[in-house]
Amino acid sequence: MTEKSSLDLERRITELQNQHNECILELSKKEHEVATLSAHINDLQLQLQGEESIRTLARKLFHKTDDKIMTTFNRKGQKVKKVHQLSPPIRLSGDESYAQLLEAAKKYDTQEFFVYKSKVSKNSLKLNYRIIAKLYRIMRGFAFGIFGAISKLRKKDI
């Protein structure tokens, strides 16, 4: 019995040594995974510290979008400047009679003089674009007011 028990004990010892070796291997794998994850966490923390806050990013996005909208209004809504021309001069050959001069003056008055128009266009938006831009500014101000009130209420609740 002693031989059997000694064989059993030896077998049991080898089994325990094998289990011990397997546990050491698993432990080293787990330690490697933990080290990899902690390095990844450190990288993410560094990135997070370097990035701006969500509020700042949202503000930048809003201002960028707002500028794009307003420049589109201003670009599309500008009045086209017309080419202004002066009244053309009366063309005479030099040897006309008084009646021919009067006829040329009447013709000039009816046909060419009233072609000239003074400057009418201004550097402002067309009416429909002015209305849209005004409504947009009103809605934008209203939204700012609502968000400001919400943030004040949140601060009071905290």
PDB file of N, CA and C in Angstrom, residues 58-157:
ATOM      1  N   ALA A  58     -19.272  72.008 -30.128  1.00  0.00           N
ATOM      2  CA  ALA A  58     -20.621  72.339 -30.587  1.00  0.00           C
ATOM      3  C   ALA A  58     -20.719  73.825 -30.928  1.00  0.00           C
ATOM      4  N   ARG A  59     -20.081  74.658 -30.107  1.00  0.00           N
ATOM      5  CA  ARG A  59     -20.098  76.097 -30.373  1.00  0.00           C
ATOM      6  C   ARG A  59     -19.389  76.416 -31.688  1.00  0.00           C
ATOM      7  N   LYS A  60     -18.237  75.773 -31.920  1.00  0.00           N
ATOM      8  CA  LYS A  60     -17.512  75.999 -33.177  1.00  0.00           C
ATOM      9  C   LYS A  60     -18.340  75.562 -34.377  1.00  0.00           C
ATOM     10  N   LEU A  61     -19.001  74.398 -34.247  1.00  0.00           N
ATOM     11  CA  LEU A  61     -19.839  73.901 -35.335  1.00  0.00           C
ATOM     12  C   LEU A  61     -20.996  74.851 -35.601  1.00  0.00           C
ATOM     13  N   PHE A  62     -21.614  75.376 -34.523  1.00  0.00           N
ATOM     14  CA  PHE A  62     -22.721  76.311 -34.699  1.00  0.00           C
ATOM     15  C   PHE A  62     -22.262  77.567 -35.429  1.00  0.00           C
ATOM     16  N   HIS A  63     -21.139  78.148 -34.989  1.00  0.00           N
ATOM     17  CA  HIS A  63     -20.667  79.381 -35.617  1.00  0.00           C
ATOM     18  C   HIS A  63     -20.272  79.150 -37.071  1.00  0.00           C
ATOM     19  N   LYS A  64     -19.688  78.005 -37.352  1.00  0.00           N
ATOM     20  CA  LYS A  64     -19.312  77.691 -38.728  1.00  0.00           C
ATOM     21  C   LYS A  64     -20.560  77.581 -39.611  1.00  0.00           C
ATOM     22  N   THR A  65     -21.586  76.890 -39.098  1.00  0.00           N
ATOM     23  CA  THR A  65     -22.835  76.747 -39.851  1.00  0.00           C
ATOM     24  C   THR A  65     -23.520  78.093 -40.011  1.00  0.00           C
ATOM     25  N   ASP A  66     -23.533  78.881 -38.941  1.00  0.00           N
ATOM     26  CA  ASP A  66     -24.163  80.199 -38.986  1.00  0.00           C
ATOM     27  C   ASP A  66     -23.472  81.096 -40.010  1.00  0.00           C
ATOM     28  N   ASP A  67     -22.148  81.095 -40.019  1.00  0.00           N
ATOM     29  CA  ASP A  67     -21.415  81.899 -41.003  1.00  0.00           C
ATOM     30  C   ASP A  67     -21.724  81.445 -42.420  1.00  0.00           C
ATOM     31  N   LYS A  68     -21.826  80.137 -42.612  1.00  0.00           N
ATOM     32  CA  LYS A  68     -22.126  79.609 -43.950  1.00  0.00           C
ATOM     33  C   LYS A  68     -23.507  80.065 -44.406  1.00  0.00           C
ATOM     34  N   ILE A  69     -24.488  80.009 -43.502  1.00  0.00           N
ATOM     35  CA  ILE A  69     -25.851  80.428 -43.851  1.00  0.00           C
ATOM     36  C   ILE A  69     -25.874  81.909 -44.204  1.00  0.00           C
ATOM     37  N   MET A  70     -25.247  82.742 -43.364  1.00  0.00           N
ATOM     38  CA  MET A  70     -25.295  84.184 -43.605  1.00  0.00           C
ATOM     39  C   MET A  70     -24.521  84.574 -44.864  1.00  0.00           C
ATOM     40  N   THR A  71     -23.391  83.923 -45.134  1.00  0.00           N
ATOM     41  CA  THR A  71     -22.663  84.254 -46.367  1.00  0.00           C
ATOM     42  C   THR A  71     -23.456  83.817 -47.587  1.00  0.00           C
ATOM     43  N   THR A  72     -24.199  82.714 -47.473  1.00  0.00           N
ATOM     44  CA  THR A  72     -25.052  82.298 -48.593  1.00  0.00           C
ATOM     45  C   THR A  72     -26.144  83.326 -48.829  1.00  0.00           C
ATOM     46  N   PHE A  73     -26.777  83.800 -47.744  1.00  0.00           N
ATOM     47  CA  PHE A  73     -27.788  84.854 -47.894  1.00  0.00           C
ATOM     48  C   PHE A  73     -27.185  86.081 -48.563  1.00  0.00           C
ATOM     49  N   ASN A  74     -26.029  86.499 -48.076  1.00  0.00           N
ATOM     50  CA  ASN A  74     -25.414  87.719 -48.602  1.00  0.00           C
ATOM     51  C   ASN A  74     -24.976  87.558 -50.048  1.00  0.00           C
ATOM     52  N   ARG A  75     -24.467  86.373 -50.393  1.00  0.00           N
ATOM     53  CA  ARG A  75     -23.983  86.172 -51.759  1.00  0.00           C
ATOM     54  C   ARG A  75     -25.144  86.073 -52.743  1.00  0.00           C
ATOM     55  N   LYS A  76     -26.168  85.280 -52.380  1.00  0.00           N
ATOM     56  CA  LYS A  76     -27.277  85.085 -53.310  1.00  0.00           C
ATOM     57  C   LYS A  76     -28.231  86.266 -53.332  1.00  0.00           C
ATOM     58  N   GLY A  77     -28.293  87.007 -52.245  1.00  0.00           N
ATOM     59  CA  GLY A  77     -29.269  88.076 -52.159  1.00  0.00           C
ATOM     60  C   GLY A  77     -28.782  89.430 -52.619  1.00  0.00           C
ATOM     61  N   GLN A  78     -27.518  89.538 -53.042  1.00  0.00           N
ATOM     62  CA  GLN A  78     -27.014  90.839 -53.472  1.00  0.00           C
ATOM     63  C   GLN A  78     -27.665  91.266 -54.772  1.00  0.00           C
ATOM     64  N   LYS A  79     -27.928  92.540 -54.832  1.00  0.00           N
ATOM     65  CA  LYS A  79     -28.473  93.083 -56.071  1.00  0.00           C
ATOM     66  C   LYS A  79     -27.362  93.154 -57.102  1.00  0.00           C
ATOM     67  N   VAL A  80     -27.721  92.844 -58.320  1.00  0.00           N
ATOM     68  CA  VAL A  80     -26.732  92.882 -59.391  1.00  0.00           C
ATOM     69  C   VAL A  80     -26.576  94.324 -59.829  1.00  0.00           C
ATOM     70  N   LYS A  81     -25.344  94.775 -59.851  1.00  0.00           N
ATOM     71  CA  LYS A  81     -25.106  96.150 -60.273  1.00  0.00           C
ATOM     72  C   LYS A  81     -25.249  96.235 -61.783  1.00  0.00           C
ATOM     73  N   LYS A  82     -26.051  97.162 -62.201  1.00  0.00           N
ATOM     74  CA  LYS A  82     -26.250  97.350 -63.632  1.00  0.00           C
ATOM     75  C   LYS A  82     -25.150  98.249 -64.169  1.00  0.00           C
ATOM     76  N   VAL A  83     -24.852  98.055 -65.433  1.00  0.00           N
ATOM     77  CA  VAL A  83     -23.860  98.905 -66.079  1.00  0.00           C
ATOM     78  C   VAL A  83     -24.535 100.232 -66.394  1.00  0.00           C
ATOM     79  N   HIS A  84     -23.962 101.291 -65.859  1.00  0.00           N
ATOM     80  CA  HIS A  84     -24.545 102.615 -66.081  1.00  0.00           C
ATOM     81  C   HIS A  84     -23.803 103.288 -67.220  1.00  0.00           C
ATOM     82  N   GLN A  85     -24.569 103.782 -68.131  1.00  0.00           N
ATOM     83  CA  GLN A  85     -23.935 104.479 -69.244  1.00  0.00           C
ATOM     84  C   GLN A  85     -24.448 105.909 -69.297  1.00  0.00           C
ATOM     85  N   LEU A  86     -23.602 106.755 -69.746  1.00  0.00           N
ATOM     86  CA  LEU A  86     -23.977 108.161 -69.870  1.00  0.00           C
ATOM     87  C   LEU A  86     -24.829 108.346 -71.110  1.00  0.00           C
ATOM     88  N   SER A  87     -25.525 109.473 -71.155  1.00  0.00           N
ATOM     89  CA  SER A  87     -26.321 109.764 -72.350  1.00  0.00           C
ATOM     90  C   SER A  87     -25.388 109.919 -73.538  1.00  0.00           C
ATOM     91  N   PRO A  88     -25.745 109.304 -74.657  1.00  0.00           N
ATOM     92  CA  PRO A  88     -24.875 109.439 -75.830  1.00  0.00           C
ATOM     93  C   PRO A  88     -24.926 110.859 -76.382  1.00  0.00           C
ATOM     94  N   PRO A  89     -23.842 111.314 -76.957  1.00  0.00           N
ATOM     95  CA  PRO A  89     -23.841 112.682 -77.507  1.00  0.00           C
ATOM     96  C   PRO A  89     -24.673 112.763 -78.792  1.00  0.00           C
ATOM     97  N   ILE A  90     -25.135 113.996 -79.084  1.00  0.00           N
ATOM     98  CA  ILE A  90     -25.878 114.209 -80.343  1.00  0.00           C
ATOM     99  C   ILE A  90     -24.871 114.182 -81.484  1.00  0.00           C
ATOM    100  N   ARG A  91     -25.182 113.408 -82.509  1.00  0.00           N
ATOM    101  CA  ARG A  91     -24.271 113.302 -83.655  1.00  0.00           C
ATOM    102  C   ARG A  91     -24.770 114.211 -84.776  1.00  0.00           C
ATOM    103  N   LEU A  92     -23.931 115.128 -85.121  1.00  0.00           N
ATOM    104  CA  LEU A  92     -24.259 116.068 -86.209  1.00  0.00           C
ATOM    105  C   LEU A  92     -23.133 116.045 -87.237  1.00  0.00           C
ATOM    106  N   SER A  93     -23.505 116.310 -88.476  1.00  0.00           N
ATOM    107  CA  SER A  93     -22.474 116.333 -89.521  1.00  0.00           C
ATOM    108  C   SER A  93     -21.851 117.717 -89.670  1.00  0.00           C
ATOM    109  N   GLY A  94     -22.537 118.770 -89.249  1.00  0.00           N
ATOM    110  CA  GLY A  94     -21.949 120.103 -89.298  1.00  0.00           C
ATOM    111  C   GLY A  94     -22.609 121.051 -90.286  1.00  0.00           C
ATOM    112  N   ASP A  95     -23.233 120.566 -91.334  1.00  0.00           N
ATOM    113  CA  ASP A  95     -23.849 121.476 -92.313  1.00  0.00           C
ATOM    114  C   ASP A  95     -25.365 121.301 -92.334  1.00  0.00           C
ATOM    115  N   GLU A  96     -26.004 121.172 -91.114  1.00  0.00           N
ATOM    116  CA  GLU A  96     -27.456 121.055 -91.036  1.00  0.00           C
ATOM    117  C   GLU A  96     -28.102 122.431 -90.904  1.00  0.00           C
ATOM    118  N   SER A  97     -29.343 122.471 -91.342  1.00  0.00           N
ATOM    119  CA  SER A  97     -30.111 123.705 -91.175  1.00  0.00           C
ATOM    120  C   SER A  97     -30.740 123.698 -89.787  1.00  0.00           C
ATOM    121  N   TYR A  98     -31.386 124.813 -89.464  1.00  0.00           N
ATOM    122  CA  TYR A  98     -32.011 124.955 -88.158  1.00  0.00           C
ATOM    123  C   TYR A  98     -33.120 123.911 -87.987  1.00  0.00           C
ATOM    124  N   ALA A  99     -33.895 123.652 -89.007  1.00  0.00           N
ATOM    125  CA  ALA A  99     -34.982 122.678 -88.950  1.00  0.00           C
ATOM    126  C   ALA A  99     -34.417 121.270 -88.738  1.00  0.00           C
ATOM    127  N   GLN A 100     -33.300 120.993 -89.397  1.00  0.00           N
ATOM    128  CA  GLN A 100     -32.689 119.674 -89.219  1.00  0.00           C
ATOM    129  C   GLN A 100     -32.127 119.522 -87.799  1.00  0.00           C
ATOM    130  N   LEU A 101     -31.587 120.630 -87.238  1.00  0.00           N
ATOM    131  CA  LEU A 101     -31.091 120.584 -85.857  1.00  0.00           C
ATOM    132  C   LEU A 101     -32.230 120.319 -84.871  1.00  0.00           C
ATOM    133  N   LEU A 102     -33.382 121.000 -85.089  1.00  0.00           N
ATOM    134  CA  LEU A 102     -34.539 120.770 -84.217  1.00  0.00           C
ATOM    135  C   LEU A 102     -35.031 119.327 -84.333  1.00  0.00           C
ATOM    136  N   GLU A 103     -35.050 118.821 -85.545  1.00  0.00           N
ATOM    137  CA  GLU A 103     -35.484 117.430 -85.760  1.00  0.00           C
ATOM    138  C   GLU A 103     -34.533 116.450 -85.058  1.00  0.00           C
ATOM    139  N   ALA A 104     -33.230 116.701 -85.158  1.00  0.00           N
ATOM    140  CA  ALA A 104     -32.242 115.839 -84.502  1.00  0.00           C
ATOM    141  C   ALA A 104     -32.385 115.915 -82.984  1.00  0.00           C
ATOM    142  N   ALA A 105     -32.677 117.128 -82.450  1.00  0.00           N
ATOM    143  CA  ALA A 105     -32.856 117.280 -81.005  1.00  0.00           C
ATOM    144  C   ALA A 105     -34.094 116.533 -80.525  1.00  0.00           C
ATOM    145  N   LYS A 106     -35.203 116.625 -81.289  1.00  0.00           N
ATOM    146  CA  LYS A 106     -36.422 115.899 -80.911  1.00  0.00           C
ATOM    147  C   LYS A 106     -36.186 114.389 -80.947  1.00  0.00           C
ATOM    148  N   LYS A 107     -35.490 113.947 -81.986  1.00  0.00           N
ATOM    149  CA  LYS A 107     -35.194 112.520 -82.121  1.00  0.00           C
ATOM    150  C   LYS A 107     -34.312 112.055 -80.950  1.00  0.00           C
ATOM    151  N   TYR A 108     -33.342 112.883 -80.600  1.00  0.00           N
ATOM    152  CA  TYR A 108     -32.446 112.566 -79.490  1.00  0.00           C
ATOM    153  C   TYR A 108     -33.233 112.475 -78.187  1.00  0.00           C
ATOM    154  N   ASP A 109     -34.143 113.430 -77.957  1.00  0.00           N
ATOM    155  CA  ASP A 109     -34.939 113.428 -76.728  1.00  0.00           C
ATOM    156  C   ASP A 109     -35.799 112.174 -76.619  1.00  0.00           C
ATOM    157  N   THR A 110     -36.415 111.785 -77.700  1.00  0.00           N
ATOM    158  CA  THR A 110     -37.341 110.649 -77.621  1.00  0.00           C
ATOM    159  C   THR A 110     -36.635 109.301 -77.649  1.00  0.00           C
ATOM    160  N   GLN A 111     -35.522 109.201 -78.358  1.00  0.00           N
ATOM    161  CA  GLN A 111     -34.906 107.888 -78.520  1.00  0.00           C
ATOM    162  C   GLN A 111     -33.725 107.648 -77.586  1.00  0.00           C
ATOM    163  N   GLU A 112     -32.812 108.568 -77.465  1.00  0.00           N
ATOM    164  CA  GLU A 112     -31.553 108.270 -76.799  1.00  0.00           C
ATOM    165  C   GLU A 112     -31.392 108.889 -75.414  1.00  0.00           C
ATOM    166  N   PHE A 113     -31.991 110.043 -75.176  1.00  0.00           N
ATOM    167  CA  PHE A 113     -31.736 110.722 -73.910  1.00  0.00           C
ATOM    168  C   PHE A 113     -32.288 109.929 -72.728  1.00  0.00           C
ATOM    169  N   PHE A 114     -33.462 109.359 -72.901  1.00  0.00           N
ATOM    170  CA  PHE A 114     -34.099 108.679 -71.774  1.00  0.00           C
ATOM    171  C   PHE A 114     -33.612 107.241 -71.597  1.00  0.00           C
ATOM    172  N   VAL A 115     -32.638 106.853 -72.402  1.00  0.00           N
ATOM    173  CA  VAL A 115     -31.981 105.563 -72.172  1.00  0.00           C
ATOM    174  C   VAL A 115     -31.150 105.652 -70.898  1.00  0.00           C
ATOM    175  N   TYR A 116     -30.579 106.800 -70.631  1.00  0.00           N
ATOM    176  CA  TYR A 116     -29.745 107.004 -69.452  1.00  0.00           C
ATOM    177  C   TYR A 116     -30.615 106.984 -68.205  1.00  0.00           C
ATOM    178  N   LYS A 117     -30.182 106.233 -67.211  1.00  0.00           N
ATOM    179  CA  LYS A 117     -30.882 106.214 -65.926  1.00  0.00           C
ATOM    180  C   LYS A 117     -29.843 106.408 -64.839  1.00  0.00           C
ATOM    181  N   SER A 118     -30.214 107.155 -63.831  1.00  0.00           N
ATOM    182  CA  SER A 118     -29.276 107.388 -62.734  1.00  0.00           C
ATOM    183  C   SER A 118     -29.111 106.105 -61.924  1.00  0.00           C
ATOM    184  N   LYS A 119     -28.115 106.105 -61.034  1.00  0.00           N
ATOM    185  CA  LYS A 119     -27.837 104.907 -60.246  1.00  0.00           C
ATOM    186  C   LYS A 119     -29.005 104.613 -59.316  1.00  0.00           C
ATOM    187  N   VAL A 120     -29.506 103.402 -59.412  1.00  0.00           N
ATOM    188  CA  VAL A 120     -30.631 103.004 -58.590  1.00  0.00           C
ATOM    189  C   VAL A 120     -30.223 101.900 -57.610  1.00  0.00           C
ATOM    190  N   SER A 121     -29.329 101.033 -58.021  1.00  0.00           N
ATOM    191  CA  SER A 121     -28.999  99.873 -57.189  1.00  0.00           C
ATOM    192  C   SER A 121     -28.126 100.269 -56.003  1.00  0.00           C
ATOM    193  N   LYS A 122     -28.325  99.547 -54.914  1.00  0.00           N
ATOM    194  CA  LYS A 122     -27.549  99.757 -53.697  1.00  0.00           C
ATOM    195  C   LYS A 122     -26.943  98.415 -53.300  1.00  0.00           C
ATOM    196  N   ASN A 123     -25.979  98.459 -52.416  1.00  0.00           N
ATOM    197  CA  ASN A 123     -25.356  97.224 -51.954  1.00  0.00           C
ATOM    198  C   ASN A 123     -26.140  96.640 -50.787  1.00  0.00           C
ATOM    199  N   SER A 124     -27.378  96.322 -51.007  1.00  0.00           N
ATOM    200  CA  SER A 124     -28.178  95.698 -49.962  1.00  0.00           C
ATOM    201  C   SER A 124     -28.810  94.437 -50.536  1.00  0.00           C
ATOM    202  N   LEU A 125     -29.384  93.644 -49.631  1.00  0.00           N
ATOM    203  CA  LEU A 125     -29.996  92.401 -50.072  1.00  0.00           C
ATOM    204  C   LEU A 125     -31.335  92.669 -50.742  1.00  0.00           C
ATOM    205  N   LYS A 126     -31.724  91.744 -51.603  1.00  0.00           N
ATOM    206  CA  LYS A 126     -33.054  91.817 -52.191  1.00  0.00           C
ATOM    207  C   LYS A 126     -34.066  91.614 -51.078  1.00  0.00           C
ATOM    208  N   LEU A 127     -35.283  92.035 -51.305  1.00  0.00           N
ATOM    209  CA  LEU A 127     -36.297  92.046 -50.255  1.00  0.00           C
ATOM    210  C   LEU A 127     -36.534  90.656 -49.665  1.00  0.00           C
ATOM    211  N   ASN A 128     -36.698  89.648 -50.526  1.00  0.00           N
ATOM    212  CA  ASN A 128     -37.000  88.320 -49.975  1.00  0.00           C
ATOM    213  C   ASN A 128     -35.827  87.767 -49.165  1.00  0.00           C
ATOM    214  N   TYR A 129     -34.593  88.053 -49.577  1.00  0.00           N
ATOM    215  CA  TYR A 129     -33.438  87.593 -48.802  1.00  0.00           C
ATOM    216  C   TYR A 129     -33.308  88.380 -47.501  1.00  0.00           C
ATOM    217  N   ARG A 130     -33.670  89.671 -47.530  1.00  0.00           N
ATOM    218  CA  ARG A 130     -33.643  90.450 -46.287  1.00  0.00           C
ATOM    219  C   ARG A 130     -34.626  89.874 -45.280  1.00  0.00           C
ATOM    220  N   ILE A 131     -35.822  89.501 -45.758  1.00  0.00           N
ATOM    221  CA  ILE A 131     -36.843  88.942 -44.865  1.00  0.00           C
ATOM    222  C   ILE A 131     -36.364  87.615 -44.280  1.00  0.00           C
ATOM    223  N   ILE A 132     -35.810  86.756 -45.134  1.00  0.00           N
ATOM    224  CA  ILE A 132     -35.333  85.451 -44.659  1.00  0.00           C
ATOM    225  C   ILE A 132     -34.193  85.627 -43.658  1.00  0.00           C
ATOM    226  N   ALA A 133     -33.260  86.530 -43.960  1.00  0.00           N
ATOM    227  CA  ALA A 133     -32.133  86.756 -43.046  1.00  0.00           C
ATOM    228  C   ALA A 133     -32.623  87.300 -41.706  1.00  0.00           C
ATOM    229  N   LYS A 134     -33.600  88.204 -41.735  1.00  0.00           N
ATOM    230  CA  LYS A 134     -34.151  88.762 -40.497  1.00  0.00           C
ATOM    231  C   LYS A 134     -34.831  87.669 -39.673  1.00  0.00           C
ATOM    232  N   LEU A 135     -35.635  86.821 -40.337  1.00  0.00           N
ATOM    233  CA  LEU A 135     -36.290  85.720 -39.626  1.00  0.00           C
ATOM    234  C   LEU A 135     -35.263  84.753 -39.037  1.00  0.00           C
ATOM    235  N   TYR A 136     -34.215  84.496 -39.787  1.00  0.00           N
ATOM    236  CA  TYR A 136     -33.162  83.599 -39.294  1.00  0.00           C
ATOM    237  C   TYR A 136     -32.498  84.188 -38.056  1.00  0.00           C
ATOM    238  N   ARG A 137     -32.194  85.494 -38.086  1.00  0.00           N
ATOM    239  CA  ARG A 137     -31.562  86.123 -36.919  1.00  0.00           C
ATOM    240  C   ARG A 137     -32.488  86.096 -35.707  1.00  0.00           C
ATOM    241  N   ILE A 138     -33.798  86.309 -35.940  1.00  0.00           N
ATOM    242  CA  ILE A 138     -34.767  86.275 -34.838  1.00  0.00           C
ATOM    243  C   ILE A 138     -34.826  84.873 -34.234  1.00  0.00           C
ATOM    244  N   MET A 139     -34.913  83.852 -35.101  1.00  0.00           N
ATOM    245  CA  MET A 139     -34.976  82.472 -34.599  1.00  0.00           C
ATOM    246  C   MET A 139     -33.692  82.100 -33.868  1.00  0.00           C
ATOM    247  N   ARG A 140     -32.561  82.567 -34.378  1.00  0.00           N
ATOM    248  CA  ARG A 140     -31.279  82.276 -33.739  1.00  0.00           C
ATOM    249  C   ARG A 140     -31.235  82.910 -32.349  1.00  0.00           C
ATOM    250  N   GLY A 141     -31.673  84.152 -32.234  1.00  0.00           N
ATOM    251  CA  GLY A 141     -31.710  84.820 -30.936  1.00  0.00           C
ATOM    252  C   GLY A 141     -32.666  84.139 -29.972  1.00  0.00           C
ATOM    253  N   PHE A 142     -33.818  83.698 -30.491  1.00  0.00           N
ATOM    254  CA  PHE A 142     -34.797  82.992 -29.669  1.00  0.00           C
ATOM    255  C   PHE A 142     -34.207  81.684 -29.148  1.00  0.00           C
ATOM    256  N   ALA A 143     -33.500  80.957 -30.012  1.00  0.00           N
ATOM    257  CA  ALA A 143     -32.878  79.688 -29.598  1.00  0.00           C
ATOM    258  C   ALA A 143     -31.809  79.933 -28.538  1.00  0.00           C
ATOM    259  N   PHE A 144     -31.002  81.001 -28.708  1.00  0.00           N
ATOM    260  CA  PHE A 144     -30.001  81.332 -27.695  1.00  0.00           C
ATOM    261  C   PHE A 144     -30.672  81.623 -26.358  1.00  0.00           C
ATOM    262  N   GLY A 145     -31.787  82.340 -26.395  1.00  0.00           N
ATOM    263  CA  GLY A 145     -32.505  82.649 -25.166  1.00  0.00           C
ATOM    264  C   GLY A 145     -33.018  81.404 -24.471  1.00  0.00           C
ATOM    265  N   ILE A 146     -33.573  80.484 -25.255  1.00  0.00           N
ATOM    266  CA  ILE A 146     -34.095  79.241 -24.670  1.00  0.00           C
ATOM    267  C   ILE A 146     -32.967  78.416 -24.061  1.00  0.00           C
ATOM    268  N   PHE A 147     -31.863  78.264 -24.796  1.00  0.00           N
ATOM    269  CA  PHE A 147     -30.752  77.478 -24.261  1.00  0.00           C
ATOM    270  C   PHE A 147     -30.143  78.141 -23.028  1.00  0.00           C
ATOM    271  N   GLY A 148     -30.099  79.460 -23.004  1.00  0.00           N
ATOM    272  CA  GLY A 148     -29.602  80.155 -21.821  1.00  0.00           C
ATOM    273  C   GLY A 148     -30.499  79.917 -20.617  1.00  0.00           C
ATOM    274  N   ALA A 149     -31.828  79.968 -20.837  1.00  0.00           N
ATOM    275  CA  ALA A 149     -32.762  79.725 -19.741  1.00  0.00           C
ATOM    276  C   ALA A 149     -32.650  78.290 -19.235  1.00  0.00           C
ATOM    277  N   ILE A 150     -32.500  77.344 -20.156  1.00  0.00           N
ATOM    278  CA  ILE A 150     -32.363  75.939 -19.748  1.00  0.00           C
ATOM    279  C   ILE A 150     -31.096  75.739 -18.925  1.00  0.00           C
ATOM    280  N   SER A 151     -30.003  76.340 -19.358  1.00  0.00           N
ATOM    281  CA  SER A 151     -28.753  76.166 -18.602  1.00  0.00           C
ATOM    282  C   SER A 151     -28.852  76.820 -17.229  1.00  0.00           C
ATOM    283  N   LYS A 152     -29.558  77.959 -17.118  1.00  0.00           N
ATOM    284  CA  LYS A 152     -29.739  78.583 -15.803  1.00  0.00           C
ATOM    285  C   LYS A 152     -30.575  77.695 -14.887  1.00  0.00           C
ATOM    286  N   LEU A 153     -31.638  77.081 -15.455  1.00  0.00           N
ATOM    287  CA  LEU A 153     -32.464  76.184 -14.648  1.00  0.00           C
ATOM    288  C   LEU A 153     -31.673  74.963 -14.189  1.00  0.00           C
ATOM    289  N   ARG A 154     -30.829  74.447 -15.065  1.00  0.00           N
ATOM    290  CA  ARG A 154     -30.001  73.300 -14.689  1.00  0.00           C
ATOM    291  C   ARG A 154     -29.062  73.656 -13.555  1.00  0.00           C
ATOM    292  N   LYS A 155     -28.463  74.851 -13.639  1.00  0.00           N
ATOM    293  CA  LYS A 155     -27.530  75.273 -12.591  1.00  0.00           C
ATOM    294  C   LYS A 155     -28.246  75.451 -11.258  1.00  0.00           C
ATOM    295  N   LYS A 156     -29.505  75.931 -11.297  1.00  0.00           N
ATOM    296  CA  LYS A 156     -30.261  76.097 -10.059  1.00  0.00           C
ATOM    297  C   LYS A 156     -30.617  74.745  -9.449  1.00  0.00           C
ATOM    298  N   ASP A 157     -30.936  73.756 -10.308  1.00  0.00           N
ATOM    299  CA  ASP A 157     -31.301  72.428  -9.807  1.00  0.00           C
ATOM    300  C   ASP A 157     -30.114  71.704  -9.200  1.00  0.00           C
TER     301      ASP A 157
END
